[in-house]
Amino acid sequence: RCIPVDSTNPASVFSNKEGDSWPPYMLGTVCGMAALLLMLVVIGIVQCRKGRAVHVLSPAVPTQDLETPVAKVMTFLRELGSMRYGFLSRSQIHHAIDLHQMLMDVDNPTVPQLNATLLNDAYNNDIAQFLMASTAAKSAYDADLSLHQLEDCRSLYDDIEQSVRGPRVTEATSLKSINSQGSVTAKSSKFEGLAEVGTSFFVDFTCVPKKTTLVRTAMHIFTEWNMLRPLKIRKSKMVNFLECIEDGYLDNPYHGAVHAADVTSRLSAILQHSGIRQHLEQTHSGILQLFGVILSAVIHDYAHPGVTNAFAVTMKYPEAQIHNDQAVFENNSLYLAWQIADRPECNFMENMHDENRRVLRTMVINMVLATDMSKHFDIISTVKFKLRDFIQPERRNSRGSTMRNTGRLPLSNSMMDSWQPGRRTSIGQEQPSPKSKVSDRGVRESSTTVDLSRFHKDIPFSDLGVLTQEQMLLLLQLALKVADLGHCTLPKDQHLFWVRALEQEFFHQGDLERARGIPISPLMDRSRAGPCDGVNQSGFFDVIIIPLCDLWDSVLPGGCSQLCQQARENVDMWRALSVSEERSSMIVSDAA
């Protein structure tokens, strides 16, 4: 029934004709809704407070912009090349202007702009400064040293070297491991994992003797992969060379002969499981490449004194003077290793053809120099763009225009050298000129077309023969980098062993810097958090390790997925540790 309403009395809207202001059922509904609203407000306040605490204690997983400026420009140009019409939108014009300004502002367009990425609340200043200094080849020393200090540093070079290297080990001395308290524990004198070298990613080198481990690891790979006979290498001289190399490694906690053996073993497993070994061993030039990359792992840290290149440059080490401050210890390892190879009793290359010796020397130099962390982003950026066309379905002709994957691609003469089907492009191999062939339909096709189905992104590198010489060398450089930083992909107990060893080296350099009155490098101050800190390790994984593993897995997916998975488990461990450390610091501050 209709309820009459007095327009002059707004209250009459809520009253019936008997004059009752609220029916009982409506009054109860309103009270219930008010109580529910009050309860929701209280719950919201409590959850906000809890959420703030959870946010503080949860492991931060920040998003990083690790694309280099040149990569951003190349991506923009690719987008323009894929446009159907030649008109630019207003946003594209503004983007082009921003890219131009970015290139004008940066010092090195092949290195990501780490300042904006790292200098935020997710990372502390120590790990940010360490990553920027080590990957951009910038000195960690901001203060100028006086001439007197430099002269003092040069005169005390022998003292510094002896302090860092420590006492020479004897043949009976085994590798010493570092536990969480920094004490030293002798490990087993037997190397029980030799049979797993070349097949397992996770050979345990934390419990092997310092003597003979590197020699036995390298010779196991050379002989099992049958590399010596095809290359006319005498086994006795190869062993002599390896023994001299192993003796020349210093007794550092991290950069020693066992680290070289660990890297060599992991590299061989990567080559095995990714299919690179199976591809290269089909040809003589491929065997030479296999030998070269394994040899590079063996010598890559030879005679390393356990300090950084920046420290050597600042202290004016003789090695820095000889190599003009460029990749000081990488160049020095190469220089000394080639001197050993020139000895008559160690000259394993004496029966090689002159061209093979030249190719091997050039390759090993390029491989070892690629392990310099100051070149990290240069190599990552180069790999992404030199190998990207073999992952994406789009192809480019020699003029840069985009060609859709419609089945065939017109190729210029220069591109024929790279993409001829079934063509081996290993070092030193003569390549026949391309010829026309008969298709499956019986039609004779021109030599300027190639079936692109082999390049589909779902089956990348099904035939590594499509790689050029330059691309294969880049792939091997990337494999060596993954192996060199691969302790981050080891099971947690092995990973922790190597991180503690590296921390001891870092703190030792910090002690030397403090004693000389120069600024202490990031992560090397014994009174501050070092490499074993959860936040510091999380930052290193986020910026270096995880992107590196992801890149390798995108180029050759599947074969090394165990490494990538273990790396993610390790970074989760460090993030959890960073939460625990932050919680402890909050408790201490509250108690104070």
Coordinates of C-alpha atoms in Angstrom, one line a residue:
R1 CA 0.0 0.0 0.0
C2 CA 1.1 3.5 -0.6
I3 CA 2.4 5.7 2.3
P4 CA 1.4 9.3 2.1
V5 CA 4.4 11.7 2.2
D6 CA 4.4 15.3 3.6
S7 CA 6.6 17.3 1.2
T8 CA 7.1 19.9 3.9
N9 CA 8.5 17.4 6.3
P10 CA 11.4 15.3 5.1
A11 CA 11.1 13.0 8.1
S12 CA 7.8 11.8 6.9
V13 CA 9.6 9.8 4.2
F14 CA 10.7 7.4 7.0
S15 CA 7.3 7.3 8.8
N16 CA 4.1 5.4 8.2
K17 CA 0.6 6.7 8.7
E18 CA 0.5 5.5 12.3
G19 CA 3.5 7.8 13.1
D20 CA 6.0 5.0 13.8
S21 CA 9.5 6.4 12.8
W22 CA 11.2 3.0 12.1
P23 CA 9.7 -0.5 11.6
P24 CA 11.4 -3.1 13.9
Y25 CA 12.9 -5.1 11.0
M26 CA 14.5 -2.0 9.4
L27 CA 16.0 -0.9 12.7
G28 CA 17.6 -4.3 13.2
T29 CA 19.0 -4.3 9.6
V30 CA 20.5 -0.9 10.0
C31 CA 22.1 -1.8 13.4
G32 CA 23.5 -5.0 11.9
M33 CA 25.0 -3.1 8.9
A34 CA 26.6 -0.6 11.2
A35 CA 28.1 -3.3 13.4
L36 CA 29.4 -5.0 10.3
L37 CA 30.9 -1.8 8.9
L38 CA 32.6 -1.1 12.3
M39 CA 34.0 -4.6 12.3
L40 CA 35.4 -4.2 8.8
V41 CA 37.1 -1.0 9.8
V42 CA 38.7 -2.6 12.8
I43 CA 39.9 -5.6 10.7
G44 CA 41.3 -3.3 8.1
I45 CA 43.3 -1.3 10.6
V46 CA 44.7 -4.5 12.1
Q47 CA 45.6 -5.9 8.7
C48 CA 47.3 -2.7 7.6
R49 CA 49.5 -2.8 10.6
K50 CA 50.3 -6.4 10.0
G51 CA 50.9 -5.8 6.3
R52 CA 53.3 -3.0 7.1
A53 CA 55.3 -5.4 9.3
V54 CA 55.1 -8.2 6.8
H55 CA 56.3 -5.8 4.0
V56 CA 59.3 -4.8 6.1
L57 CA 60.3 -8.4 6.8
S58 CA 59.4 -10.0 3.4
P59 CA 62.3 -10.6 1.0
A60 CA 62.3 -7.9 -1.6
V61 CA 62.4 -9.1 -5.1
P62 CA 62.8 -5.8 -7.0
T63 CA 62.4 -5.4 -10.7
Q64 CA 65.6 -4.4 -12.4
D65 CA 66.2 -2.6 -15.7
L66 CA 69.2 -4.5 -16.9
E67 CA 68.8 -3.6 -20.6
T68 CA 71.8 -1.7 -21.9
P69 CA 71.2 1.6 -23.7
V70 CA 72.3 0.1 -27.0
A71 CA 69.9 -2.8 -26.5
K72 CA 67.0 -0.4 -26.0
V73 CA 67.9 1.4 -29.2
M74 CA 68.1 -1.8 -31.1
T75 CA 64.7 -2.9 -29.8
F76 CA 63.2 0.4 -30.8
L77 CA 64.7 0.1 -34.3
R78 CA 63.3 -3.5 -34.6
E79 CA 59.9 -2.2 -33.7
L80 CA 60.2 0.5 -36.4
G81 CA 61.4 -2.1 -38.9
S82 CA 58.3 -4.2 -38.3
M83 CA 55.9 -1.3 -38.9
R84 CA 53.7 -1.7 -42.0
Y85 CA 53.5 2.0 -42.7
G86 CA 56.3 4.6 -42.4
F87 CA 54.5 7.0 -40.0
L88 CA 55.6 7.6 -36.5
S89 CA 53.2 8.2 -33.6
R90 CA 53.7 11.0 -31.2
S91 CA 54.8 8.5 -28.5
Q92 CA 57.4 6.9 -30.8
I93 CA 58.8 10.3 -31.6
H94 CA 59.1 11.1 -27.9
H95 CA 60.7 7.7 -27.3
A96 CA 63.2 8.3 -30.0
I97 CA 64.2 11.7 -28.4
D98 CA 64.5 10.0 -25.0
L99 CA 66.8 7.3 -26.4
H100 CA 68.9 9.9 -28.1
Q101 CA 69.3 11.8 -24.9
M102 CA 70.1 8.6 -23.0
L103 CA 72.9 7.7 -25.4
M104 CA 74.3 11.2 -25.0
D105 CA 74.3 11.0 -21.2
V106 CA 75.8 7.5 -20.6
D107 CA 79.5 6.7 -20.4
N108 CA 79.2 3.2 -21.9
P109 CA 76.2 2.3 -23.9
T110 CA 76.9 -1.4 -23.6
V111 CA 76.5 -1.3 -19.8
P112 CA 73.1 -1.0 -18.1
Q113 CA 72.3 2.1 -16.1
L114 CA 72.9 0.5 -12.7
N115 CA 72.6 3.7 -10.7
A116 CA 68.9 3.9 -11.0
T117 CA 68.5 0.1 -10.7
L118 CA 70.6 -0.5 -7.6
L119 CA 70.5 2.7 -5.6
N120 CA 67.1 2.1 -4.0
D121 CA 65.7 0.6 -0.8
A122 CA 65.9 -2.9 -2.1
Y123 CA 69.7 -3.0 -1.9
N124 CA 72.2 -1.6 0.5
N125 CA 74.9 0.8 -0.6
D126 CA 77.7 -1.8 -0.3
I127 CA 76.4 -4.3 -2.9
A128 CA 75.3 -1.5 -5.2
Q129 CA 78.8 0.1 -5.2
F130 CA 80.4 -3.3 -5.6
L131 CA 78.3 -4.2 -8.7
M132 CA 78.8 -0.8 -10.3
A133 CA 82.5 -0.9 -9.7
S134 CA 83.2 -4.5 -10.8
T135 CA 81.0 -4.5 -13.9
A136 CA 81.8 -1.0 -15.2
A137 CA 85.6 -1.2 -14.8
K138 CA 85.5 1.8 -12.4
S139 CA 87.9 2.1 -9.6
A140 CA 86.4 1.7 -6.1
Y141 CA 88.8 4.3 -4.8
D142 CA 87.3 7.8 -4.8
A143 CA 90.0 9.5 -2.8
D144 CA 93.2 10.5 -4.6
L145 CA 96.4 8.9 -3.3
S146 CA 99.3 11.1 -2.5
L147 CA 102.6 10.5 -4.3
H148 CA 104.1 9.4 -1.0
Q149 CA 101.4 6.8 -0.5
L150 CA 101.9 5.4 -4.0
E151 CA 105.7 5.2 -3.6
D152 CA 105.1 3.4 -0.2
C153 CA 102.7 1.0 -1.9
R154 CA 105.2 0.2 -4.6
S155 CA 108.0 -0.4 -2.2
L156 CA 105.8 -2.7 -0.1
Y157 CA 104.5 -4.7 -3.1
D158 CA 106.4 -7.8 -2.1
D159 CA 105.0 -7.6 1.4
I160 CA 101.4 -7.2 0.1
E161 CA 101.9 -10.1 -2.3
Q162 CA 103.2 -12.4 0.5
S163 CA 100.4 -11.4 2.8
V164 CA 97.7 -12.1 0.2
R165 CA 99.2 -15.3 -1.1
G166 CA 100.1 -16.8 2.2
P167 CA 102.5 -19.7 2.7
R168 CA 103.2 -22.0 -0.2
V169 CA 101.6 -25.4 0.1
T170 CA 103.4 -28.6 0.0
E171 CA 102.4 -31.7 -2.0
A172 CA 100.8 -33.3 1.1
T173 CA 98.8 -30.2 1.9
S174 CA 95.1 -30.6 1.1
L175 CA 92.5 -27.9 0.4
K176 CA 91.3 -26.1 3.5
S177 CA 87.7 -25.3 3.9
I178 CA 86.3 -22.4 5.8
N179 CA 83.4 -22.9 8.2
S180 CA 81.0 -20.3 9.3
Q181 CA 83.2 -19.3 12.2
G182 CA 86.2 -18.7 9.9
S183 CA 88.2 -21.7 11.2
V184 CA 90.1 -24.0 9.0
T185 CA 89.2 -27.7 8.5
A186 CA 91.3 -30.1 6.4
K187 CA 89.4 -32.2 4.0
S188 CA 89.9 -35.6 2.4
S189 CA 93.0 -36.2 0.3
K190 CA 91.1 -38.3 -2.2
F191 CA 89.3 -37.1 -5.3
E192 CA 86.3 -39.5 -5.5
G193 CA 84.3 -37.5 -8.0
L194 CA 86.7 -37.8 -11.0
A195 CA 84.3 -40.3 -12.8
E196 CA 81.6 -37.6 -12.7
V197 CA 83.7 -34.9 -14.4
G198 CA 82.2 -34.0 -17.8
T199 CA 78.7 -35.4 -16.9
S200 CA 77.6 -33.9 -13.6
F201 CA 77.1 -30.2 -12.9
F202 CA 77.6 -30.7 -9.1
V203 CA 81.0 -32.5 -8.7
D204 CA 82.0 -31.7 -5.1
F205 CA 85.4 -29.9 -5.2
T206 CA 85.2 -28.8 -1.5
C207 CA 86.8 -32.0 -0.3
V208 CA 89.7 -32.6 -2.7
P209 CA 93.5 -32.1 -2.4
K210 CA 95.0 -29.1 -3.9
K211 CA 97.7 -31.1 -5.6
T212 CA 96.9 -33.0 -8.8
T213 CA 93.2 -32.1 -8.8
L214 CA 93.4 -29.7 -11.7
V215 CA 95.8 -32.0 -13.7
R216 CA 93.5 -35.0 -13.2
T217 CA 90.4 -33.1 -14.0
A218 CA 91.7 -31.6 -17.3
M219 CA 93.4 -34.8 -18.5
H220 CA 90.2 -36.8 -17.7
I221 CA 88.3 -34.5 -20.1
F222 CA 91.0 -34.4 -22.8
T223 CA 91.3 -38.2 -22.9
E224 CA 87.6 -39.1 -22.4
W225 CA 86.7 -36.7 -25.2
N226 CA 89.6 -38.0 -27.4
M227 CA 91.0 -34.5 -28.1
L228 CA 94.8 -35.1 -27.9
R229 CA 95.4 -37.5 -30.8
P230 CA 93.4 -35.5 -33.5
L231 CA 95.3 -32.3 -32.5
K232 CA 98.7 -34.1 -32.5
I233 CA 99.3 -33.3 -28.9
R234 CA 101.8 -35.4 -26.9
K235 CA 100.3 -36.6 -23.7
S236 CA 103.5 -36.2 -21.7
K237 CA 104.0 -32.6 -22.7
M238 CA 100.3 -31.8 -22.0
V239 CA 100.7 -33.3 -18.5
N240 CA 103.9 -31.3 -17.9
F241 CA 102.1 -28.1 -18.9
L242 CA 99.2 -28.8 -16.7
E243 CA 101.5 -29.6 -13.7
C244 CA 103.3 -26.3 -14.1
I245 CA 100.0 -24.4 -14.3
E246 CA 98.7 -26.1 -11.2
D247 CA 101.9 -25.3 -9.3
G248 CA 101.6 -21.7 -10.3
Y249 CA 98.2 -21.2 -8.8
L250 CA 98.5 -19.5 -5.4
D251 CA 97.1 -20.8 -2.2
N252 CA 94.2 -18.4 -2.1
P253 CA 91.0 -19.3 -0.3
Y254 CA 89.0 -18.8 -3.6
H255 CA 91.1 -18.1 -6.6
G256 CA 93.2 -21.2 -6.6
A257 CA 93.8 -24.4 -8.5
V258 CA 90.7 -26.1 -7.1
H259 CA 88.5 -23.3 -8.3
A260 CA 90.0 -23.7 -11.7
A261 CA 89.3 -27.5 -11.6
D262 CA 85.7 -26.8 -10.4
V263 CA 85.1 -24.4 -13.3
T264 CA 86.7 -26.8 -15.8
S265 CA 84.5 -29.6 -14.7
R266 CA 81.3 -27.6 -14.7
L267 CA 82.2 -26.2 -18.2
S268 CA 82.6 -29.7 -19.6
A269 CA 79.2 -30.7 -18.2
I270 CA 77.6 -27.6 -19.7
L271 CA 79.1 -28.4 -23.1
Q272 CA 78.0 -32.0 -22.8
H273 CA 74.4 -31.4 -21.7
S274 CA 73.8 -28.5 -24.1
G275 CA 74.9 -30.5 -27.2
I276 CA 77.8 -28.3 -28.0
R277 CA 80.3 -31.0 -27.5
Q278 CA 78.4 -33.4 -29.7
H279 CA 78.3 -30.8 -32.5
L280 CA 81.9 -29.6 -32.3
E281 CA 83.6 -33.0 -32.1
Q282 CA 82.3 -33.9 -35.6
T283 CA 85.1 -31.8 -37.2
H284 CA 88.8 -31.3 -36.6
S285 CA 88.2 -27.5 -36.2
G286 CA 85.5 -28.2 -33.8
I287 CA 87.7 -30.4 -31.7
L288 CA 90.2 -27.5 -31.7
Q289 CA 87.5 -25.2 -30.3
L290 CA 86.6 -27.8 -27.6
F291 CA 90.2 -28.1 -26.6
G292 CA 90.6 -24.3 -26.6
V293 CA 87.6 -23.6 -24.3
I294 CA 88.6 -26.3 -21.8
L295 CA 92.2 -25.0 -21.8
S296 CA 90.8 -21.5 -21.1
A297 CA 89.0 -22.7 -18.0
V298 CA 92.2 -24.4 -16.8
I299 CA 94.4 -21.2 -17.0
H300 CA 91.8 -18.4 -16.5
D301 CA 92.9 -17.5 -13.0
Y302 CA 96.5 -18.7 -13.2
A303 CA 98.8 -16.9 -10.7
H304 CA 95.9 -14.8 -9.4
P305 CA 97.0 -13.0 -6.2
G306 CA 93.6 -12.9 -4.6
V307 CA 92.9 -9.2 -5.0
T308 CA 90.9 -7.3 -7.5
N309 CA 92.1 -5.6 -10.7
A310 CA 91.1 -2.2 -9.3
F311 CA 93.3 -2.8 -6.3
A312 CA 96.3 -3.8 -8.5
V313 CA 95.8 -0.6 -10.6
T314 CA 95.6 1.7 -7.5
M315 CA 98.6 0.0 -5.9
K316 CA 100.5 0.1 -9.2
Y317 CA 101.3 -3.5 -9.2
P318 CA 103.9 -4.6 -11.8
E319 CA 101.2 -6.6 -13.5
A320 CA 99.0 -3.5 -13.9
Q321 CA 102.0 -1.6 -15.3
I322 CA 102.8 -4.3 -17.8
H323 CA 99.2 -4.7 -19.1
N324 CA 98.3 -1.0 -19.0
D325 CA 95.6 -1.3 -16.3
Q326 CA 93.4 -3.4 -18.7
A327 CA 92.0 -6.7 -17.4
V328 CA 95.2 -6.9 -15.3
F329 CA 95.1 -10.5 -13.9
E330 CA 93.3 -12.0 -16.9
N331 CA 96.0 -10.7 -19.2
N332 CA 98.7 -11.7 -16.7
S333 CA 97.3 -15.3 -16.6
L334 CA 97.5 -15.5 -20.3
Y335 CA 101.0 -14.0 -20.5
L336 CA 102.5 -16.4 -18.0
A337 CA 100.6 -19.4 -19.4
W338 CA 101.9 -18.9 -22.9
Q339 CA 105.4 -18.5 -21.4
I340 CA 105.1 -21.9 -19.9
A341 CA 103.8 -23.4 -23.2
D342 CA 107.0 -22.1 -24.9
R343 CA 109.2 -24.3 -22.7
P344 CA 110.4 -27.3 -24.6
E345 CA 109.2 -29.8 -22.1
C346 CA 105.7 -28.2 -21.9
N347 CA 105.2 -27.2 -25.6
F348 CA 102.1 -29.3 -26.3
M349 CA 101.6 -27.3 -29.5
E350 CA 104.9 -28.2 -31.2
N351 CA 103.3 -30.7 -33.6
M352 CA 100.3 -28.5 -34.5
H353 CA 100.0 -26.8 -37.8
D354 CA 100.9 -23.1 -37.7
E355 CA 97.3 -22.0 -38.5
N356 CA 95.9 -24.2 -35.7
R357 CA 98.4 -22.7 -33.2
R358 CA 97.4 -19.2 -34.2
V359 CA 93.7 -20.0 -34.0
L360 CA 94.1 -21.7 -30.6
R361 CA 96.0 -18.8 -29.2
T362 CA 93.5 -16.2 -30.4
M363 CA 90.6 -18.2 -29.1
V364 CA 92.1 -18.8 -25.6
I365 CA 92.9 -15.1 -25.3
N366 CA 89.4 -14.1 -26.2
M367 CA 87.9 -16.7 -23.8
V368 CA 90.0 -15.7 -20.7
L369 CA 89.5 -12.0 -21.3
A370 CA 85.7 -12.7 -21.3
T371 CA 85.9 -13.7 -17.6
D372 CA 86.8 -10.2 -16.6
M373 CA 83.7 -8.9 -14.8
S374 CA 84.2 -5.4 -16.2
K375 CA 83.2 -7.0 -19.6
H376 CA 80.2 -8.8 -18.2
F377 CA 77.4 -6.6 -19.7
D378 CA 79.3 -6.1 -22.9
I379 CA 79.3 -9.9 -23.5
I380 CA 75.7 -10.3 -22.4
S381 CA 74.5 -7.5 -24.7
T382 CA 76.5 -8.9 -27.6
V383 CA 75.1 -12.4 -27.1
K384 CA 71.5 -11.1 -27.0
F385 CA 71.8 -9.4 -30.4
K386 CA 74.2 -11.7 -32.2
L387 CA 72.1 -14.8 -31.4
R388 CA 68.6 -13.3 -31.1
D389 CA 67.7 -14.1 -34.7
F390 CA 68.1 -17.8 -34.0
I391 CA 65.5 -17.6 -31.2
Q392 CA 62.9 -15.3 -32.6
P393 CA 60.8 -16.2 -35.7
E394 CA 61.6 -13.0 -37.5
R395 CA 64.7 -12.7 -39.6
R396 CA 66.6 -9.8 -41.2
N397 CA 68.1 -9.3 -44.5
S398 CA 71.4 -7.5 -44.9
R399 CA 69.8 -4.1 -45.1
G400 CA 68.1 -4.5 -41.7
S401 CA 64.5 -4.9 -42.9
T402 CA 62.4 -7.4 -41.0
M403 CA 61.4 -10.6 -42.9
R404 CA 58.4 -12.6 -41.6
N405 CA 58.9 -16.3 -41.0
T406 CA 56.8 -17.3 -44.1
G407 CA 59.0 -20.3 -44.9
R408 CA 61.8 -18.8 -47.0
L409 CA 64.1 -15.8 -46.7
P410 CA 65.9 -14.0 -49.4
L411 CA 69.6 -13.8 -48.4
S412 CA 72.4 -11.6 -49.5
N413 CA 75.8 -13.1 -50.3
S414 CA 77.1 -12.1 -46.8
M415 CA 74.2 -13.7 -45.1
M416 CA 74.7 -16.9 -47.1
D417 CA 78.0 -17.3 -45.2
S418 CA 76.0 -17.5 -41.9
W419 CA 72.8 -19.2 -42.8
Q420 CA 73.5 -21.8 -45.4
P421 CA 71.7 -25.0 -44.3
G422 CA 73.8 -27.8 -42.9
R423 CA 76.9 -25.6 -43.3
R424 CA 79.7 -26.0 -40.8
T425 CA 81.2 -22.7 -39.8
S426 CA 83.8 -23.8 -37.3
I427 CA 87.2 -22.1 -37.1
G428 CA 89.6 -23.0 -39.8
Q429 CA 87.3 -25.1 -41.9
E430 CA 87.0 -24.6 -45.6
Q431 CA 83.4 -24.0 -46.7
P432 CA 82.1 -25.0 -50.1
S433 CA 80.2 -22.4 -52.1
P434 CA 76.5 -22.8 -51.8
K435 CA 74.7 -24.6 -54.6
S436 CA 71.1 -24.9 -55.7
K437 CA 69.2 -28.0 -54.4
V438 CA 66.1 -29.9 -55.2
S439 CA 63.2 -29.3 -52.8
D440 CA 60.9 -31.9 -51.4
R441 CA 58.4 -31.0 -54.2
G442 CA 60.9 -31.8 -56.9
V443 CA 61.4 -28.1 -57.7
R444 CA 64.9 -26.8 -58.0
E445 CA 65.3 -23.9 -55.6
S446 CA 67.8 -21.1 -55.8
S447 CA 70.8 -20.9 -53.6
T448 CA 69.5 -17.6 -52.3
T449 CA 66.7 -19.2 -50.3
V450 CA 66.7 -21.2 -47.1
D451 CA 64.0 -23.1 -45.2
L452 CA 63.3 -21.1 -42.0
S453 CA 61.5 -23.9 -40.2
R454 CA 64.8 -24.9 -38.5
F455 CA 64.9 -21.4 -36.9
H456 CA 61.6 -21.6 -35.1
K457 CA 61.9 -20.5 -31.5
D458 CA 60.4 -23.7 -30.2
I459 CA 63.4 -25.6 -31.5
P460 CA 66.4 -23.2 -31.3
F461 CA 69.8 -24.5 -32.2
S462 CA 68.5 -27.9 -33.4
D463 CA 71.4 -27.6 -35.8
L464 CA 74.4 -25.6 -34.4
G465 CA 75.9 -25.7 -37.9
V466 CA 74.0 -22.6 -38.8
L467 CA 76.2 -20.6 -36.4
T468 CA 78.9 -18.4 -37.8
Q469 CA 82.4 -18.6 -36.3
E470 CA 81.8 -15.4 -34.4
Q471 CA 78.5 -16.7 -33.0
M472 CA 80.0 -20.0 -31.9
L473 CA 82.8 -18.1 -30.0
L474 CA 80.2 -15.9 -28.3
L475 CA 78.3 -19.0 -27.3
L476 CA 81.5 -20.6 -25.8
Q477 CA 82.3 -17.3 -24.0
L478 CA 78.9 -17.4 -22.4
A479 CA 79.4 -21.0 -21.4
L480 CA 82.7 -20.2 -19.7
K481 CA 81.0 -17.3 -17.9
V482 CA 78.3 -19.5 -16.6
A483 CA 80.9 -22.0 -15.4
D484 CA 83.1 -19.4 -13.8
L485 CA 80.2 -18.0 -11.8
G486 CA 78.7 -21.4 -11.4
H487 CA 79.4 -21.9 -7.7
C488 CA 76.1 -19.9 -7.3
T489 CA 74.4 -22.8 -9.1
L490 CA 75.8 -25.5 -6.8
P491 CA 73.9 -27.3 -4.0
K492 CA 73.7 -25.1 -0.9
D493 CA 76.5 -26.6 1.1
Q494 CA 79.0 -26.3 -1.8
H495 CA 77.8 -22.9 -2.6
L496 CA 78.2 -21.7 1.0
F497 CA 81.8 -23.1 1.0
W498 CA 82.8 -21.0 -2.0
V499 CA 81.1 -17.9 -0.7
R500 CA 82.9 -18.1 2.6
A501 CA 86.2 -18.6 0.8
L502 CA 85.5 -15.5 -1.4
E503 CA 84.6 -13.5 1.7
Q504 CA 87.9 -14.4 3.3
E505 CA 89.8 -13.1 0.2
F506 CA 87.7 -9.9 0.2
F507 CA 88.3 -9.2 3.9
H508 CA 92.0 -9.8 3.4
Q509 CA 92.1 -7.2 0.7
G510 CA 90.1 -4.9 3.0
D511 CA 92.8 -5.4 5.7
L512 CA 95.5 -4.4 3.2
E513 CA 93.6 -1.3 2.2
R514 CA 93.0 -0.3 5.8
A515 CA 96.7 -0.8 6.6
R516 CA 97.7 1.4 3.6
G517 CA 95.3 4.2 4.5
I518 CA 93.2 4.0 1.3
P519 CA 89.4 3.6 1.1
I520 CA 88.2 0.1 1.7
S521 CA 86.4 -1.4 -1.3
P522 CA 82.7 -2.4 -1.1
L523 CA 82.1 -5.7 0.7
M524 CA 85.7 -5.9 1.9
D525 CA 85.4 -4.2 5.2
R526 CA 85.7 -6.8 7.9
S527 CA 83.6 -4.6 10.3
R528 CA 80.7 -4.5 7.9
A529 CA 78.5 -7.1 6.1
G530 CA 80.4 -9.0 3.4
P531 CA 79.6 -11.5 0.7
C532 CA 77.9 -13.8 3.2
D533 CA 75.3 -11.2 4.0
G534 CA 71.8 -12.2 2.7
V535 CA 71.0 -8.8 1.2
N536 CA 74.4 -8.5 -0.6
Q537 CA 74.1 -12.0 -2.1
S538 CA 70.5 -11.4 -3.1
G539 CA 71.6 -8.3 -5.0
F540 CA 74.4 -10.2 -6.8
F541 CA 72.0 -13.0 -7.8
D542 CA 69.3 -10.5 -9.0
V543 CA 71.7 -8.5 -11.2
I544 CA 74.2 -11.0 -12.3
I545 CA 73.4 -14.7 -11.7
I546 CA 69.7 -15.1 -12.5
P547 CA 69.8 -13.0 -15.7
L548 CA 72.9 -14.9 -16.8
C549 CA 71.2 -18.3 -16.2
D550 CA 68.0 -17.1 -17.9
L551 CA 70.0 -16.0 -21.0
W552 CA 71.8 -19.3 -21.3
D553 CA 68.5 -21.2 -20.9
S554 CA 66.8 -19.0 -23.6
V555 CA 69.7 -19.7 -26.0
L556 CA 70.0 -23.5 -25.3
P557 CA 66.9 -24.4 -23.3
G558 CA 66.5 -27.6 -21.3
G559 CA 70.0 -29.0 -21.2
C560 CA 71.2 -27.0 -18.2
S561 CA 67.9 -26.4 -16.4
Q562 CA 69.3 -28.0 -13.2
L563 CA 71.8 -25.1 -12.9
C564 CA 69.1 -22.5 -13.3
Q565 CA 66.8 -24.3 -10.8
Q566 CA 69.5 -24.6 -8.2
A567 CA 70.4 -20.9 -8.6
R568 CA 66.8 -19.9 -7.8
E569 CA 66.8 -22.2 -4.8
N570 CA 70.0 -20.5 -3.6
V571 CA 68.7 -17.0 -4.1
D572 CA 65.6 -17.9 -2.1
M573 CA 67.9 -19.1 0.7
W574 CA 69.7 -15.7 0.7
R575 CA 66.4 -13.8 0.6
A576 CA 65.2 -15.8 3.6
L577 CA 68.5 -15.0 5.3
S578 CA 68.1 -11.3 4.6
V579 CA 64.7 -11.4 6.2
S580 CA 66.1 -13.2 9.3
E581 CA 68.9 -10.6 9.5
E582 CA 66.5 -7.7 9.2
R583 CA 64.2 -9.2 11.9
S584 CA 67.2 -9.6 14.2
S585 CA 68.3 -6.0 13.6
M586 CA 64.8 -4.8 14.4
I587 CA 64.7 -6.8 17.6
V588 CA 68.1 -5.4 18.6
S589 CA 66.9 -1.8 17.8
D590 CA 63.7 -2.3 19.8
A591 CA 65.6 -3.6 22.8
A592 CA 67.9 -0.6 22.7

